[in-house]
Structure formats: structure tokens, C-alpha cells
XYZ file of C-alpha atoms in Angstrom:
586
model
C 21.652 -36.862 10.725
C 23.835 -33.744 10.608
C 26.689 -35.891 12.990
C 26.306 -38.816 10.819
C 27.067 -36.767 7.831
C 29.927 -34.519 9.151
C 31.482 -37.507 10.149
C 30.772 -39.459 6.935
C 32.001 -36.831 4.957
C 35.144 -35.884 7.023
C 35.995 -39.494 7.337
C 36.385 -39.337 10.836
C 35.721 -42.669 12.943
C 35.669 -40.479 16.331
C 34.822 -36.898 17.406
C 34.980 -35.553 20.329
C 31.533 -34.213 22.241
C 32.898 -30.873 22.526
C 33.715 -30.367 18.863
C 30.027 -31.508 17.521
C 28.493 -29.310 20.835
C 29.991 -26.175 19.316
C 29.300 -27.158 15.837
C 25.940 -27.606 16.216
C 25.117 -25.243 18.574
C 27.610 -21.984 18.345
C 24.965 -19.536 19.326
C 24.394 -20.733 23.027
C 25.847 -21.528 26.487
C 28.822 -24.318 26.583
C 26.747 -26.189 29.085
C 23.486 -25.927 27.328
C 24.820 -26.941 24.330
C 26.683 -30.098 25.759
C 23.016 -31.144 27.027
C 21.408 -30.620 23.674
C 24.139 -33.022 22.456
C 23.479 -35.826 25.477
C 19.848 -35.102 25.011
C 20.481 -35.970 20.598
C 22.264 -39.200 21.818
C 19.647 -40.743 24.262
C 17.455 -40.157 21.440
C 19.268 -41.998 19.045
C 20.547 -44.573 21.526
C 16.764 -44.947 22.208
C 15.671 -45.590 18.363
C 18.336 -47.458 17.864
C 16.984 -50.387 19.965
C 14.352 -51.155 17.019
C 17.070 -50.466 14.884
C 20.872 -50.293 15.577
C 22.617 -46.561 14.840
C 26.191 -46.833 13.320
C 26.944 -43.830 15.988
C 28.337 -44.895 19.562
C 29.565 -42.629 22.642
C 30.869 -42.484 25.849
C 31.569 -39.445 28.028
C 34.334 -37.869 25.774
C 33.717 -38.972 22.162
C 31.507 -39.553 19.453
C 32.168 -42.833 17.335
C 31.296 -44.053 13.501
C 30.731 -48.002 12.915
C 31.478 -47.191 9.352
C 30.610 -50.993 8.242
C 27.402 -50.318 9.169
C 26.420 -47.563 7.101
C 25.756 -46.617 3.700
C 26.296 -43.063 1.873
C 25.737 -41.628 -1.277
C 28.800 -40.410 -1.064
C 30.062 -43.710 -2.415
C 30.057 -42.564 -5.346
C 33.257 -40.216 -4.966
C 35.503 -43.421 -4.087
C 37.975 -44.642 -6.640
C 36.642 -47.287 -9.159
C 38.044 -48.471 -12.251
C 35.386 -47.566 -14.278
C 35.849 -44.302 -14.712
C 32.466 -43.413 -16.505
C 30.493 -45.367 -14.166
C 31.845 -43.790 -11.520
C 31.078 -40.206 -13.469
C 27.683 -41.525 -14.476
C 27.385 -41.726 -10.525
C 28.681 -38.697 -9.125
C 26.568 -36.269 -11.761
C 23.398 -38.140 -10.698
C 24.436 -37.595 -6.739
C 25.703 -34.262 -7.495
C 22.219 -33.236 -8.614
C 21.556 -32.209 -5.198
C 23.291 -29.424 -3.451
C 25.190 -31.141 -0.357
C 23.045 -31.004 2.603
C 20.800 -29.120 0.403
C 17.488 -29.231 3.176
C 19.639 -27.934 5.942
C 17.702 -24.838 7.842
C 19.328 -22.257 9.872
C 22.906 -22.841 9.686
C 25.535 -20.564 10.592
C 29.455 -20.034 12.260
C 31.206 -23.233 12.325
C 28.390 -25.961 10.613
C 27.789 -23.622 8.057
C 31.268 -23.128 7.112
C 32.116 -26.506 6.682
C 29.083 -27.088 4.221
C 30.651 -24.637 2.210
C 33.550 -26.152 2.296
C 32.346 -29.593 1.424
C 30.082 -28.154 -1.694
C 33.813 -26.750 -2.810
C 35.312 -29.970 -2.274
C 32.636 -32.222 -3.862
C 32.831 -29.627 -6.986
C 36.235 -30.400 -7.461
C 35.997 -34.070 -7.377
C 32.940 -33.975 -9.714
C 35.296 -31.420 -11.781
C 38.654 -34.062 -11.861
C 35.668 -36.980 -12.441
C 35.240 -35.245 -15.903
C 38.810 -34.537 -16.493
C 39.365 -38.181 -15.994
C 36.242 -39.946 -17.699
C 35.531 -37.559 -20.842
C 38.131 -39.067 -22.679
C 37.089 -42.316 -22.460
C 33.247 -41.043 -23.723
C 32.134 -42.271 -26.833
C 28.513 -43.870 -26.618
C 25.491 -41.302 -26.599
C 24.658 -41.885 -22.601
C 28.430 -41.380 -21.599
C 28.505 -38.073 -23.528
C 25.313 -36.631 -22.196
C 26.740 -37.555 -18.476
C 29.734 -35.496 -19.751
C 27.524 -32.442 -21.010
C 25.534 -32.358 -17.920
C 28.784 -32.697 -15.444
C 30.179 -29.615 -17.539
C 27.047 -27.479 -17.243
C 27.010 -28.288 -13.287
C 30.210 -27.356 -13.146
C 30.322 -24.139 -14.841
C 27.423 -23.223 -12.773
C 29.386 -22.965 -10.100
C 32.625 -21.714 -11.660
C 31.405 -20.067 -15.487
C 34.900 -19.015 -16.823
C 36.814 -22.634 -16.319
C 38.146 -22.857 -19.897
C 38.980 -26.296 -19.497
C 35.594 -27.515 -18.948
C 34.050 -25.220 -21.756
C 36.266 -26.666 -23.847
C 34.900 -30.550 -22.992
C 31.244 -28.961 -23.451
C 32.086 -27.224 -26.678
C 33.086 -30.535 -28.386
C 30.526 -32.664 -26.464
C 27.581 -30.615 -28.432
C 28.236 -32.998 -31.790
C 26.407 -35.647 -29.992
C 23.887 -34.289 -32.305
C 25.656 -36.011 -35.103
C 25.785 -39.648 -35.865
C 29.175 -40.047 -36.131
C 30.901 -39.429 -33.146
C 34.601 -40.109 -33.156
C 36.405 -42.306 -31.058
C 38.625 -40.441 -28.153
C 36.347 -37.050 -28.241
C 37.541 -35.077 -25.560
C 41.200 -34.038 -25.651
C 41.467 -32.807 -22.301
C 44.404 -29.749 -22.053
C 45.664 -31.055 -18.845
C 44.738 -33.214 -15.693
C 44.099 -31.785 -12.270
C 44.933 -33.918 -9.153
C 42.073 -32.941 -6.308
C 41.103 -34.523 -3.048
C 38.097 -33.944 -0.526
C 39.373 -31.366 1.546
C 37.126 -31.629 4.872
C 39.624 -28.543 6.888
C 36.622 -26.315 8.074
C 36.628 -22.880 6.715
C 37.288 -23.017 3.189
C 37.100 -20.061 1.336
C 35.578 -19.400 -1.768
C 37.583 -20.032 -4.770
C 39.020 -17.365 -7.605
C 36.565 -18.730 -9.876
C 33.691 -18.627 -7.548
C 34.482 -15.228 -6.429
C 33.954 -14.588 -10.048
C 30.866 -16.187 -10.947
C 29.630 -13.588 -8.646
C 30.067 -10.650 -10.755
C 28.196 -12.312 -13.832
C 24.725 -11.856 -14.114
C 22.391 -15.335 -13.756
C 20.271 -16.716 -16.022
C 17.444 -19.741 -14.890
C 15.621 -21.813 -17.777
C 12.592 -23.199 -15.874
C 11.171 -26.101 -18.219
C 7.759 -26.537 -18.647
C 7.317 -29.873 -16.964
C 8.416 -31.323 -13.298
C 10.708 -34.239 -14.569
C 8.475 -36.510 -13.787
C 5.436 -35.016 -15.708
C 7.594 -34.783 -18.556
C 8.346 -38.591 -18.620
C 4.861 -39.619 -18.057
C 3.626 -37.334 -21.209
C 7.166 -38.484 -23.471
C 7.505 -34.519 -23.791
C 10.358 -33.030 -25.322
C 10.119 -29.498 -24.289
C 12.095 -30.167 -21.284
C 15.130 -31.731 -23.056
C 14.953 -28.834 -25.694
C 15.140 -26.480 -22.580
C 18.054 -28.353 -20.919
C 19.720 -27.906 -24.736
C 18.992 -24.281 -24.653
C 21.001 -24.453 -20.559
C 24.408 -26.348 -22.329
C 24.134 -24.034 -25.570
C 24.524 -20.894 -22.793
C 26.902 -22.605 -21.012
C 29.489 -21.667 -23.765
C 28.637 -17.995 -23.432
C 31.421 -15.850 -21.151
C 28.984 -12.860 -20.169
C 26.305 -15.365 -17.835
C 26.588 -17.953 -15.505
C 23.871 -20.461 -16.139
C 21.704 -22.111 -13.477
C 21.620 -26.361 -13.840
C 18.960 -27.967 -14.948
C 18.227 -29.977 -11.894
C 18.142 -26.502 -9.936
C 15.528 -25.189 -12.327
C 13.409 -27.807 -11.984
C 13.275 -27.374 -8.256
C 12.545 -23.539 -8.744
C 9.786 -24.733 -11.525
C 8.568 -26.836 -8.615
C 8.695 -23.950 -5.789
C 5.300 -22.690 -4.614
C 7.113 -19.265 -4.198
C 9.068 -19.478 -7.333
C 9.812 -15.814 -6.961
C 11.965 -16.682 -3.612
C 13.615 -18.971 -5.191
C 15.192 -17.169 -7.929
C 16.100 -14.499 -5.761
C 17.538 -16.698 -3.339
C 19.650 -18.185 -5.867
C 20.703 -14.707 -7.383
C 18.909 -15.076 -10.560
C 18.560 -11.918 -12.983
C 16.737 -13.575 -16.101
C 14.253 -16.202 -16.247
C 13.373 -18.018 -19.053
C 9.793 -19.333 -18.399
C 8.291 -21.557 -20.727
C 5.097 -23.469 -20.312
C 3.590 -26.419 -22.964
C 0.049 -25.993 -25.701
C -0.477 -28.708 -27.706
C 2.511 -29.163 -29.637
C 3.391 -25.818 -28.600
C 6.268 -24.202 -26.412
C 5.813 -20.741 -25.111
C 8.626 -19.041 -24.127
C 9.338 -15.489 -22.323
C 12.241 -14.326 -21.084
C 11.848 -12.143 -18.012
C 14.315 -9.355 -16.751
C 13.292 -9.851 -12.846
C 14.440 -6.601 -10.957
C 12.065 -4.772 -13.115
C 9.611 -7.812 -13.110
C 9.872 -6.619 -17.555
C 9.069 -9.280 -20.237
C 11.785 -8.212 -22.550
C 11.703 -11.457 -25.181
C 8.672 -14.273 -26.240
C 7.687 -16.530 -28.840
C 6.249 -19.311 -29.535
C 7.307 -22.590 -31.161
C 5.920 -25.743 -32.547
C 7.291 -28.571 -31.512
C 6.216 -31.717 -34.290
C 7.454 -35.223 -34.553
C 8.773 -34.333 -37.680
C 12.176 -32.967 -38.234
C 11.963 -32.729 -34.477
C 15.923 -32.937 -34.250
C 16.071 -30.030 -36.879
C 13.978 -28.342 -35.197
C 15.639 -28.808 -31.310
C 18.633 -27.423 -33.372
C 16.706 -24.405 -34.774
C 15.118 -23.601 -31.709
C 17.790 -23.697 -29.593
C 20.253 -21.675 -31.144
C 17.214 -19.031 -31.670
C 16.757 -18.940 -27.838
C 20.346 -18.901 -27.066
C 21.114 -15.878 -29.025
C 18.338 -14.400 -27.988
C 18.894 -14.469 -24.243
C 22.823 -13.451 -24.825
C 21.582 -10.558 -26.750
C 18.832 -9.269 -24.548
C 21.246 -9.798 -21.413
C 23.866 -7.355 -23.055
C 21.437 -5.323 -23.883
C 20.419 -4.989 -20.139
C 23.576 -5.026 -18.734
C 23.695 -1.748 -17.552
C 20.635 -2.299 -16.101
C 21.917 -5.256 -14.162
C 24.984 -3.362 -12.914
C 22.969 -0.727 -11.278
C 21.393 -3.090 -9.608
C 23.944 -5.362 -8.202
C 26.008 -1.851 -7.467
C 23.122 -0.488 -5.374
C 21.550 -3.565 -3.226
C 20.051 -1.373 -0.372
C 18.301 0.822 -3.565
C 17.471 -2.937 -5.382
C 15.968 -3.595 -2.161
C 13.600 -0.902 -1.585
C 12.569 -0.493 -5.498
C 11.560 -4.525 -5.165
C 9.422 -3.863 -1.978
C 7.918 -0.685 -3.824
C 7.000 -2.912 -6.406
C 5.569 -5.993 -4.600
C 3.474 -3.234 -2.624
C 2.413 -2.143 -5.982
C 0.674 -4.871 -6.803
C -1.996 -4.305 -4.422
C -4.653 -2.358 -6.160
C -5.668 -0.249 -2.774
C -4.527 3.406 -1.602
C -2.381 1.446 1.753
C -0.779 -0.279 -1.083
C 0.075 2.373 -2.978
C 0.743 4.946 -0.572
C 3.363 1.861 1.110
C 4.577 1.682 -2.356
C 5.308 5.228 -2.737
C 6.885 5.551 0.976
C 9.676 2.809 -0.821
C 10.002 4.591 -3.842
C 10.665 8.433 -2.263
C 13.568 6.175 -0.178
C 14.785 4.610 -3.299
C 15.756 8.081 -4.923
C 17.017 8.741 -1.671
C 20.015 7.019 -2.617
C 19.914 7.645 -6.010
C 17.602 10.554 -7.379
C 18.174 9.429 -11.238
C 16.780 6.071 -10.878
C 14.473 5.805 -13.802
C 12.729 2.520 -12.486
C 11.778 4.037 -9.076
C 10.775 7.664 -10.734
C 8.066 5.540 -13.038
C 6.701 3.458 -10.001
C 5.969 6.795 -7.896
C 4.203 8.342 -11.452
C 2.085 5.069 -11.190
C 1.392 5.283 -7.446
C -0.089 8.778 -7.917
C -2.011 7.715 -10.877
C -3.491 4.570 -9.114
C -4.810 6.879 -6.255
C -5.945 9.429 -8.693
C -8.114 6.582 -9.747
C -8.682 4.872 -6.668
C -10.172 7.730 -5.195
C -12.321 9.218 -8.060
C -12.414 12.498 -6.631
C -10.612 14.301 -9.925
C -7.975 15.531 -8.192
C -5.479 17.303 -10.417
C -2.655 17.990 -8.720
C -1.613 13.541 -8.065
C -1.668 14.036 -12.134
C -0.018 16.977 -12.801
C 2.806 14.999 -10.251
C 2.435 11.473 -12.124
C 3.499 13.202 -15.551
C 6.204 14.914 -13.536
C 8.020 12.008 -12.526
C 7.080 10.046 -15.757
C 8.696 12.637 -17.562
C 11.864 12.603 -15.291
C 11.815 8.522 -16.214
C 11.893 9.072 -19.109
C 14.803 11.870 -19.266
C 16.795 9.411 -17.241
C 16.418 6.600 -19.272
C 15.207 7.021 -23.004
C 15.307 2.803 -23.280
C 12.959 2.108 -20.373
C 9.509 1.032 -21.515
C 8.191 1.351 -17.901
C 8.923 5.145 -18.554
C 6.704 5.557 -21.495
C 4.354 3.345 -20.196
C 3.358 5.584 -16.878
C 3.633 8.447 -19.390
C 0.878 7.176 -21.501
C -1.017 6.204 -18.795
C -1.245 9.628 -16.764
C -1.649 11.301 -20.190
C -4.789 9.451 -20.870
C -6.164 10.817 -17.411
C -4.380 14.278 -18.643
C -7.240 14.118 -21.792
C -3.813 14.507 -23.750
C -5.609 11.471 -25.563
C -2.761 11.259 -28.714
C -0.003 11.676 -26.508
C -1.270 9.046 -24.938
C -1.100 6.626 -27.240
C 2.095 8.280 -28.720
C 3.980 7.177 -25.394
C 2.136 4.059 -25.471
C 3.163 3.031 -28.868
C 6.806 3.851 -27.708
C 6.727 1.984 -24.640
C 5.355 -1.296 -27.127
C 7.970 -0.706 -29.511
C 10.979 -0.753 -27.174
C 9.478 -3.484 -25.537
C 6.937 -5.695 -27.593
C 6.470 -8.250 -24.744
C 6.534 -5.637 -22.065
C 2.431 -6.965 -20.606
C 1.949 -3.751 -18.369
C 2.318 -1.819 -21.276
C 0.339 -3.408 -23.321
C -2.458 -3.721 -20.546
C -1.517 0.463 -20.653
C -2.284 0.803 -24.061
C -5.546 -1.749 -24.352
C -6.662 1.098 -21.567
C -6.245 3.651 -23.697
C -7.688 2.066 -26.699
C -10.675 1.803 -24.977
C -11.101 5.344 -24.176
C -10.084 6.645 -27.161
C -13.584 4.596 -28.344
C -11.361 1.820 -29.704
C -12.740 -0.858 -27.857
C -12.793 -3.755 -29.848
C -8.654 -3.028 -30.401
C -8.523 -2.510 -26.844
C -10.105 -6.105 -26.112
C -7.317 -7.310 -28.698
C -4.842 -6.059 -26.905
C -5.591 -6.731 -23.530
C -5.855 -10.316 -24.217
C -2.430 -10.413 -25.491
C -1.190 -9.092 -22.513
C -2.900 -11.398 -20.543
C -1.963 -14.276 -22.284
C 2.282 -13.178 -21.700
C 1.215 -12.444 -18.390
C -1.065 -15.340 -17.075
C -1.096 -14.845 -13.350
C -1.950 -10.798 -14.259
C -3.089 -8.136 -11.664
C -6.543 -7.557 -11.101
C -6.368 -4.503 -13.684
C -5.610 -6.693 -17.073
C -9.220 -7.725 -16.019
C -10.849 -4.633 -15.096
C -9.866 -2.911 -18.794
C -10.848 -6.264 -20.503
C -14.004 -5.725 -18.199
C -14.055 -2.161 -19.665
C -13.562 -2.743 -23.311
C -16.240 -5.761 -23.050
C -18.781 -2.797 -21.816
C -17.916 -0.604 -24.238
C -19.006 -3.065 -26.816
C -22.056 -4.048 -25.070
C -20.842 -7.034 -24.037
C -21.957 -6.760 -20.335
C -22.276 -10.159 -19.805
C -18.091 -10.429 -20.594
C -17.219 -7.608 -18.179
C -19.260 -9.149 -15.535
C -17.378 -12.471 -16.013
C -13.715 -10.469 -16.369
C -14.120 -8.638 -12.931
C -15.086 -12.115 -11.708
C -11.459 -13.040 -12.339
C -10.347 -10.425 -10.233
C -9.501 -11.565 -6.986
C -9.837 -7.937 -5.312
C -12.839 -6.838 -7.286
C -13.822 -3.696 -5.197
C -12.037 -1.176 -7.632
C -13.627 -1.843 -10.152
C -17.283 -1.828 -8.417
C -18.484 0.985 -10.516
C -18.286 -0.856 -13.681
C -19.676 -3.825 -12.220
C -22.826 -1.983 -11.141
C -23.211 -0.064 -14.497
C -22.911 -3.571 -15.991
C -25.708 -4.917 -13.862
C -27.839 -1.996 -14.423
C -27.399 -2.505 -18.314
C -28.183 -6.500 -17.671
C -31.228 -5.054 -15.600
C -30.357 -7.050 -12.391
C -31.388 -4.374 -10.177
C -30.884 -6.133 -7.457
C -26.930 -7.007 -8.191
C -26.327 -2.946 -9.412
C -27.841 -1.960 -5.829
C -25.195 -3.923 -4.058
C -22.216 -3.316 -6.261
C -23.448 0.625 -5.884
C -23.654 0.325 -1.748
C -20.104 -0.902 -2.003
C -18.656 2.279 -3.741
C -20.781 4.312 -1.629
C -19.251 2.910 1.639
C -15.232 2.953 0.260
C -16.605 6.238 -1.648
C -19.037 8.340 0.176
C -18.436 11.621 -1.328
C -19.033 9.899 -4.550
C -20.359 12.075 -7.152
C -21.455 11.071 -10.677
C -21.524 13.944 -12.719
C -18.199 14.552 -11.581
C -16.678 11.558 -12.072
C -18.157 11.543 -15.699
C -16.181 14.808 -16.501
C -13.329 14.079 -15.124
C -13.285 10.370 -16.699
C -11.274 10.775 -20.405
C -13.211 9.496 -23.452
C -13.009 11.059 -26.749
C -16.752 10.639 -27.804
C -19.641 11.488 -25.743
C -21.148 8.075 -26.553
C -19.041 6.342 -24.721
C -19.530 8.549 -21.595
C -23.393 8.354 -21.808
C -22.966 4.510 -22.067
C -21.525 4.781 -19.291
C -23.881 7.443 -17.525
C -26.874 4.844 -18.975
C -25.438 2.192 -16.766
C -24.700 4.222 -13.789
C -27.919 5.089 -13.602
C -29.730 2.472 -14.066
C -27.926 1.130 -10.761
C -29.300 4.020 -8.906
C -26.795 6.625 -9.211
């Protein structure tokens, strides 16, 4: 397939063997590659008896029966109707050229740069030549979408903006004749020369930080339900297009990451530095816009999305979104700088975080390891100084031994987080959180309270300060809170559940935190609470195996100790607590 393409796109009838051999296989032996290419034919000479190959070769070259094949490439030859033949390349162009080729590299993978260059262009002189001639509702959507492909790839060409700017009054009814004035033509051809280098504007796109709006639907979900949450989100993708400060991933694109099992991958893969997740409720949209080197919520709302004034309110919500997400991204621009200045730092601050997320001491102690070698390389790095304050927190509570010293450390490097970077919720967050362990109860929730208000959509911090709700015996505000978080952050870590397990208990709703540490899908952490919820149920039976499972991760386990070391402002709470413990035997 890859030799019927590189000769269907380089409009070559013949190649020679020798050329394809070290195309396709640069990274071995002359002779071994020569028999991977005899060994390709024979296979194809051997299919081809069922059904005839438009490939042919003798000992020196490779030919093309071009008759006898057909190419979506088609599309790209000259027709005379010019918004057909536009209509036809931004369907085609959808797709990233030879988008499922795997491990590609020297000479194949240069050319396939080259071609996605060269098929840009032609889509980009397609517009140039077609808008004018727009003036029907279809033929101007084909020219919004073309533009917003377009200036993914290449964000700052003015004369494309300039066709999107005036293609957004398709809203209106009356859309003039002659629309698009375009500045100037460009005369472009396929250039199939192997090795082309980037181009000024591409170079550029790179410096720009990238912004993905994943809809709530696969495209073909949201034709099946007649949804219109996916066409406000591609509306929200054009409205960005016009901004200068972000280049904008295409629609298509984001509907492939939406698709992604690993959508994490994807977006990083692709360079992405905000997401815009939104997922469908009733005749609801949720929306939250997600900073991803920090993994931070910094923006969400939700809208209502009604058959009435539904255009209005498209309009409405769109606009609302768009300045939203050009406001937040200046706002984080700094942010995004030191980031894309530092990628070996980037690098091991995103592996301390993905470590992180497992709620065991290898997991934090691997965590910490990437941390100390983040502020290595640079020892003000506010991000990395708040993960290490939560690794030594985690294990403080992990280990339930009351160990001072991994908290007297924690508010250290919270502190420093905090010094570094007054604007960082994370900062205030791990704060709050090591306070609360500190017994500094209303500093806790001081910090806490900060960390909310620079960052009202920030979950972890809200999770934070459900936890200390709860132990400052406000557990029915806790259980509030925690839910909220929850709900921004759906696929949560296994602590959202175990302080909704806790704030359940602490109303006596034992039967709740049974069923929240259910949803964990590492429960063993929270075992104690599990067994003291048992033992209040009075299923001995289910406390005395929860209890043999702290006693085998925990054997030095002692109770009384663990109950003075544990913060809660009123002693009810902690003889609760000691009432449940009990009752499942310890």
C-alpha cells in the first residue's frame, strides 16, 4: 500500500527497486532490504491472481497501471467546479495523509511530511479559488471548515483569517452575493521533491500554545441522537480560530482524540496544552476547560441547550466559551512557557504526577524520586515543590505510624510552592492539606479556601477541602463538597471516594461509606474505615476481614495511636471513630 501511494502521489508511472528498497527499509542491509522488496512483490503478484494489482515489475523497476486504479486523491485534480472540487478536498483532507502509518523514519518519513505540506497548500489555493464563488449555506460552511483546517496547521495566515472572519455571518439570513474578497491569489502545485522542510508559518505554529475542543459525541452518535452540542463545539473551534495567541486543533482531529481509548496520549502526541472537555445531560452541556501539564481544571459551566432560541443561544454560548478559553490561556501563559522552555523538567514533573496517582508508598516514593530530579533542573518550580509536599503527606498517611518529621517536610515544600508562585492553587492546596494533619485546623481551611478561590474548578482542591470539612466536624459540608468535585472530575482517584466514604461515616451513614470505598478500585487504603463501618453495621464477620488486611500491610498498627495522631476538632468524632474500630476487633 505504501508503494502504491508514493507512487500515486508522486505521479510516477515507474520506480526503480532500489529507490523503494531504501525507502522502505533505510535501517537495514542493501541486500536484505532488496529481498524484503522481492519478497512484497511475490506477495502482491500472488493476490493479484484473484484480483489484478495496478503495480508491475521486472528486475530493475517498479511500474503503475494508473488506469487501473482509483485514489482519493482525485479530488486535488483540476475541475471546473471550483466548490465541488473544495467541497471534495475538505472532506478528503479530514484525514491526515497516510495518517495510520507506524514506525516511519529517514527517507519515507520525510516525504510524508512533505506531502502533508503539499496537500495543505493545495487545500489552502482550493479556498483562495472557491470562497469567492460561496454564497449558499453548505458552500460557506465547506469554506469555514477549510479555513479552520488550515489555520491549524499554519495559525497566523492573515489571508485565510480574513475568509473565516467574514464567513461567520452565515449566521444571518442574508448573506450577500460575492462574500469573500480574497486579498490576493496564490499559485501552488504538489511538490512531491523528498525532504521538504517545514514552512515559516509552521515553524511558527510551534511556538503557540494548543488548544483541543473534544465534543461530546463521536460524529456518528451525534447524528443518530440529532444533537447539537457537537456543532455548538465545532462553532466554539472557528470562533478561536480568529484568535492570534492559540493555534486551534480541527474538529475532525478532536473527534478522533474524543474517540482514543488513551485520550491522554493523544493530546500529548498532538502537542495539546488546553482541553476543552465537554460531555451531554439532558438538554445539558458540561463544559471544563483543562490546563494539562498540571492536569488543573481552571474553567466549567454548564449550559442548557433548548429548542428554543437555540440559534441565540449557539451565539451566546459560544462567544462565552471563546472568551473564556482566550482569557484563561493568557492567564496561563507563563505557565505554558515554562513548560515548553524546560521539556526534560515537563517530562519528569508529568511522570511524577502519573506515579502520583497511585495511592501506595512505591507510588509515591517513585513519584517523589521524579520530583527531587525535577528541581534538579530547576529548584523554583512551584508545580514539582507541591507534588513532593503531597508525596510526604500521602505516606504520612499511608503508613499511619504518626510520624512527624514527613509533615514538618510536606509544609516545608508547600510553603516554598507557594513563595514561588502566589497564583498556583496546587500550592495552597498541599498547604491545607498537611496543615490539617499539622492540627493547624483554621489554617487549614484558610489555605483551602485560597486554593478554591484562585481556582473554583480546581477538583483536587476541592476533594482537599471536603477532607478538611470533615474533620473539622463539618461533615455534611464536606459530603457537599466532595460531590462537586467528583462530579468536575468523573474518572476521580480512589481518594474523592475515600473522604466521601469518610464524611458518609461521620454522619452515620455507614451504609454510604461502604458503597463509596466500593467505587474505589484500590480499596486497601482506606481498609480502616471500611472495617469501622462494618463494625458500626455489626457485620462482624466483614470488620474481621477488612481488620486482617490492615494488620498484614500494617502490623505495627496501633489504635490509640493512630486516634491521637488523627486531627478532629471534637472528641465525638474521634470516639465515633474509636466505636467503630472497635467493634471490628481493634
Amino acid at each position: 500500500m505504501l508503494i502504491l501511494a508514493y507512487m500515486r502521489a508522486s505521479q510516477r508511472l515507474e520506480v526503480s527497486r532500489e529507490i523503494l528498497a531504501a525507502m522502505l527499509w533505510p535501517d537495514v542491509d542493501r541486500s536484505i532490504a532488496f529481498k524484503n522488496l522481492r519478497s512484497t512483490l511475490l506477495r502482491m503478484r500472488t493476490a493479484g491472481q484473484l484480483n489484478p494489482l495496478p503495480l508491475s515489475a521486472d528486475g530493475r523497476m517498479v511500474r503503475l497501471q494508473p488506469d487501473a486504479l482509483h485514489s482519493d486523491l482525485d479530488c486535488f485534480l483540476p475541475e471546473n467546479d471550483k466548490l465541488a472540487r473544495l467541497r471534495q478536498i475538505v472532506e478528503t483532507m479530514k484525514e491526515e495523509f497516510l495518517a495510520g502509518t507506524r514506525n516511519t523514519n529517514g527517507p519515507l518519513k520525510r516525504w510524508i511530511e512533505g506531502q502533508r505540506q503539499g496537500y495543505g497548500e493545495l487545500l489552502r489555493a482550493a479556498v483562495l479559488d472557491g470562497s469567492p464563488l460561496a454564497t449558499d449555506r453548505a458552500d460557506i460552511r465547506a469554506v469555514k471548515i477549510a479555513c479552520v483546517q488550515i489555520l491549524q496547521r499554519a495559525p497566523n495566515d492573515m489571508d485565510i483569517r480574513n475568509i473565516l472572519d467574514r464567513a461567520k455571518i452565515v449566521e444571518s439570513d442574508d448573506v450577500p452575493d460575492r462574500l469573500f474578497a480574497v486579498p490576493r491569489e496564490t499559485q501552488t502545485r504538489l511538490d512531491a521533491t523528498i525532504g521538504v522542510a517545514p514552512s515559516p508559518l509552521q515553524a511558527e505554529r510551534l511556538s503557540l500554545p494548543r488548544v483541543a475542543l473534544l465534543p461530546p459525541d463521536t460524529a456518528e452518535d451525534s447524528r443518530l441522537n440529532g444533537s447539537v452540542a457537537n456543532a455548538l463545539v465545532e462553532d466554539v473551534t472557528i470562533g478561536l480560530c480568529s484568535l492570534r495567541t492559540v493555534s486551534v486543533v480541527a474538529p475532525f482531529t478532536s473527534e478522533r482524540i474524543r474517540e482514543a481509548d488513551d485520550k491522554a496520549a493523544v493530546l500529548e502526541k498532538h502537542g495539546v496544552i488546553y482541553a476543552l472537555d465537554t460531555k451531554r445531560s439532558g438538554d445539558g452541556l458540561f463544559t471544563q476547560l483543562i490546563f494539562l501539564p498540571t492536569d488543573e481544571i481552571i474553567w466549567a459551566e454548564r449550559f442548557t441547550l433548548t429548542a428554543e432560541g437555540l440559534t441565540t443561544q449557539r451565539s451566546e454560548i459560544s462567544r462565552t466559551i471563546t472568551q473564556t478559553i482566550a482569557r484563561q490561556v493568557d492567564e496561563t501563559a507563563a505557565a505554558q512557557l515554562d513548560f515548553a522552555t524546560r521539556p526534560q523538567m515537563y517530562l519528569n514533573y508529568l511522570q511524577g504526577m502519573q506515579h502520583l496517582s497511585e495511592l501506595s508508598l512505591p507510588g509515591i516514593r517513585r513519584a517523589r524520586k521524579k520530583f527531587r530530579e525535577t528541581l534538579r533542573l530547576s529548584p523554583d518550580f512551584a508545580p514539582a515543590l507541591a507534588g513532593m509536599a503531597r508525596t510526604l503527606t500521602t505516606e504520612w498517611l499511608l503508613t499511619a505510624r504518626g510520624d512527624e518529621e514527613l509533615l514538618v517536610a510536606a509544609e516545608q515544600k508547600a510553603m516554598a510552592a507557594v513563595h514561588h508562585n502566589g497564583n498556583l492553587a496546587a500550592g495552597y492546596r498541599e498547604l491545607g492539606v498537611v496543615q490539617l494533619y499539622l492540627q493547624k485546623l483554621d489554617e487549614s481551611l484558610e489555605a483551602l479556601s485560597t486554593a478554591e478561590t484562585i481556582s473554583p474548578h480546581y477538583a483536587d482542591a476541592l476533594y482537599s477541602h471536603a477532607d478538611s470539612l470533615v474533620h473539622v466536624t463539618r461533615p455534611a459540608d464536606g459530603l457537599v463538597k466532595i460531590k462537586k468535585a467528583i462530579e468536575l472530575n468523573p474518572l476521580c482517584p480512589d481518594a474523592y471516594f475515600w473522604t466521601a466514604a469518610g464524611a458518609s461515616y461521620f454522619l452515620g451513614e455507614f451504609e454510604n461509606a461502604v458503597a463509596y470505598i466500593g467505587q474505589m478500585r484500590d480499596a486497601r487504603p482506606a481498609d480502616r474505615l471500611l472495617a469501622a463501618s462494618w463494625g458500626m453495621i455489626g457485620d462482624k464477620n466483614k470488620a474481621r476481614a477488612s481488620r486482617q488486611r490492615v494488620l498484614r500491610d500494617n502490623p505495627s498498627f496501633d489504635l490509640q495511636r493512630w486516634l491521637e495522631v488523627v486531627p478532629m476538632k471534637e472528641s465525638w468524632q474521634r470516639e465515633l471513630y474509636r466505636e467503630g474500630l472497635t467493634k471490628a476487633g481493634f
